[in-house]
mmCIF file of C-alpha atoms in Angstrom:
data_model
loop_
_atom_site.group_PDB
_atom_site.id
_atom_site.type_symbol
_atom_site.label_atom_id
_atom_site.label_comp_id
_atom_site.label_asym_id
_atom_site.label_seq_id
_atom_site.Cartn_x
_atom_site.Cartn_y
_atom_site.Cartn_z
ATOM 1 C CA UNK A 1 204.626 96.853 64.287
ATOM 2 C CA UNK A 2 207.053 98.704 66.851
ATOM 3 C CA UNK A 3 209.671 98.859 64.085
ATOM 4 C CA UNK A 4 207.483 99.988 61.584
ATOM 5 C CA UNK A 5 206.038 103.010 63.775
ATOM 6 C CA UNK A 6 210.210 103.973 64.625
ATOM 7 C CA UNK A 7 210.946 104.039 60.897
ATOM 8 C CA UNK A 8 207.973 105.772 60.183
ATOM 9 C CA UNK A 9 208.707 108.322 62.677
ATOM 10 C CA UNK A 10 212.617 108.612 62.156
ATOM 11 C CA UNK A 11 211.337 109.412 58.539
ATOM 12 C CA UNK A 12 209.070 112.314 59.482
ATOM 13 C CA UNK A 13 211.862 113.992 61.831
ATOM 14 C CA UNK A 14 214.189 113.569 59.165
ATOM 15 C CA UNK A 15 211.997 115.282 56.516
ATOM 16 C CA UNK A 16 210.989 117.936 59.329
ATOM 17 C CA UNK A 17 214.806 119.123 60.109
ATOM 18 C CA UNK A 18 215.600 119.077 56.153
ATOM 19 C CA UNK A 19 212.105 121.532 55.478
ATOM 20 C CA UNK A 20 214.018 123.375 58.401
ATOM 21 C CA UNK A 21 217.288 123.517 56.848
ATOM 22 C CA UNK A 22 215.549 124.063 53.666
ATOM 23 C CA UNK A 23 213.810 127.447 55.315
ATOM 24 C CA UNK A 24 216.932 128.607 56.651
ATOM 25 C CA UNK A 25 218.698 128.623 53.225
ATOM 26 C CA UNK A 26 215.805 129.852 50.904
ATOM 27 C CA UNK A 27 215.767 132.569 53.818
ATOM 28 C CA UNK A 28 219.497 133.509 53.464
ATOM 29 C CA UNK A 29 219.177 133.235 49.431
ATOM 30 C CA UNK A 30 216.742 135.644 49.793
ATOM 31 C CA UNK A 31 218.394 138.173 51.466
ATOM 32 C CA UNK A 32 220.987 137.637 48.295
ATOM 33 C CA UNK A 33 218.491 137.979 45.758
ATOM 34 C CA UNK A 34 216.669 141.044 47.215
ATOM 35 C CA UNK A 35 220.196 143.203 48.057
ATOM 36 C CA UNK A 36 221.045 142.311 44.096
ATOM 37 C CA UNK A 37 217.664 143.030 42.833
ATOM 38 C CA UNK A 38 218.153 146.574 44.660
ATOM 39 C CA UNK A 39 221.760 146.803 43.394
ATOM 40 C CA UNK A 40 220.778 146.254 39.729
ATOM 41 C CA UNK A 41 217.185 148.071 40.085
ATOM 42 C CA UNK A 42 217.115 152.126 39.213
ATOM 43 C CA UNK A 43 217.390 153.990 42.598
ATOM 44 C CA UNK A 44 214.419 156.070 41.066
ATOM 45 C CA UNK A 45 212.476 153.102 40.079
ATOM 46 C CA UNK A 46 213.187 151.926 44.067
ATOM 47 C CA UNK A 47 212.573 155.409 45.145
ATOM 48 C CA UNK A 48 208.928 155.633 43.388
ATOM 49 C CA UNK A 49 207.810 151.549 43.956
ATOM 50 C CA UNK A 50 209.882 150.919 47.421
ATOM 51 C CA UNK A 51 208.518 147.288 47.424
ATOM 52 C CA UNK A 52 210.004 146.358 43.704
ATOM 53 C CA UNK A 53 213.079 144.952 45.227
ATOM 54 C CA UNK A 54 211.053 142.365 47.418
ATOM 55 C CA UNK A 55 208.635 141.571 44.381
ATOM 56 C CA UNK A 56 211.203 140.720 42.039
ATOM 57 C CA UNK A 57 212.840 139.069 44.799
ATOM 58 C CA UNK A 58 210.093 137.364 45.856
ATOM 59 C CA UNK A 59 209.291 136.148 41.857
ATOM 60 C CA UNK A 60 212.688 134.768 41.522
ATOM 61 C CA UNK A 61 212.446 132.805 44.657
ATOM 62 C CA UNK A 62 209.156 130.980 44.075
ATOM 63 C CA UNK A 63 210.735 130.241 40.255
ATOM 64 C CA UNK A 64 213.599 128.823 41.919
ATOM 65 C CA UNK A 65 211.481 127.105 44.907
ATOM 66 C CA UNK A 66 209.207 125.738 42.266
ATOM 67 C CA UNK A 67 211.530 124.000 40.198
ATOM 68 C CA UNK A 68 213.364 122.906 43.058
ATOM 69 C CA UNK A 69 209.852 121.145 44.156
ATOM 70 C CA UNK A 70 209.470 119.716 40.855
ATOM 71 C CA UNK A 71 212.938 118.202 40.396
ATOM 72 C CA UNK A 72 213.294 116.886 43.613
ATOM 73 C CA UNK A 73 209.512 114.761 43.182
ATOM 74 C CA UNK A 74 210.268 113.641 40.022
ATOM 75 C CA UNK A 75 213.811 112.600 41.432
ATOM 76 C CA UNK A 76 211.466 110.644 44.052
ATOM 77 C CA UNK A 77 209.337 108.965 41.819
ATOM 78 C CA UNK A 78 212.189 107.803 39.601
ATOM 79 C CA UNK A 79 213.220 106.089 42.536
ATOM 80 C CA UNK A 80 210.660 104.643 43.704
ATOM 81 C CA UNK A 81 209.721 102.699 40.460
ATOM 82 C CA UNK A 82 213.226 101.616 40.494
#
């Protein structure tokens, strides 16, 4: 029982500092994403809708976060059947 309660918890503090990681790097991709969304967005188009930068930004992120999400569970559940 004792080693089934370590592995269980050395499994959620592993998936806890790998969301963390995770939130650090969709954090510095975002910074990325919104200074090229600006660069490549009409400075009269930013000047009129100031937060166009951040929604298109924030769009391609969740595209990207969402398939990310789906690859990685259906890379889980491939290997769990195996």
């Amino acid at each position: 029982m004792s080693r089934k309660i370590k592995s269980e918890f050395k499994k959620y503090v592993a998936t806890a500092i790998i969301a963390a990681f995770g939130f650090l790097i969709a954090l510095a991709w975002r910074d990325l994403i919104t200074k090229l969304v600006e660069n490549f967005t009409k400075t009269e188009l930013l000047e009129t809708y100031p937060y166009i930068a951040e929604l298109y930004s924030t769009i391609i992120v969740t595209v990207i976060g969402v398939l990310a999400i789906f690859l990685i569970s259906k890379w889980v559940q491939s290997s769990e059947s195996n």
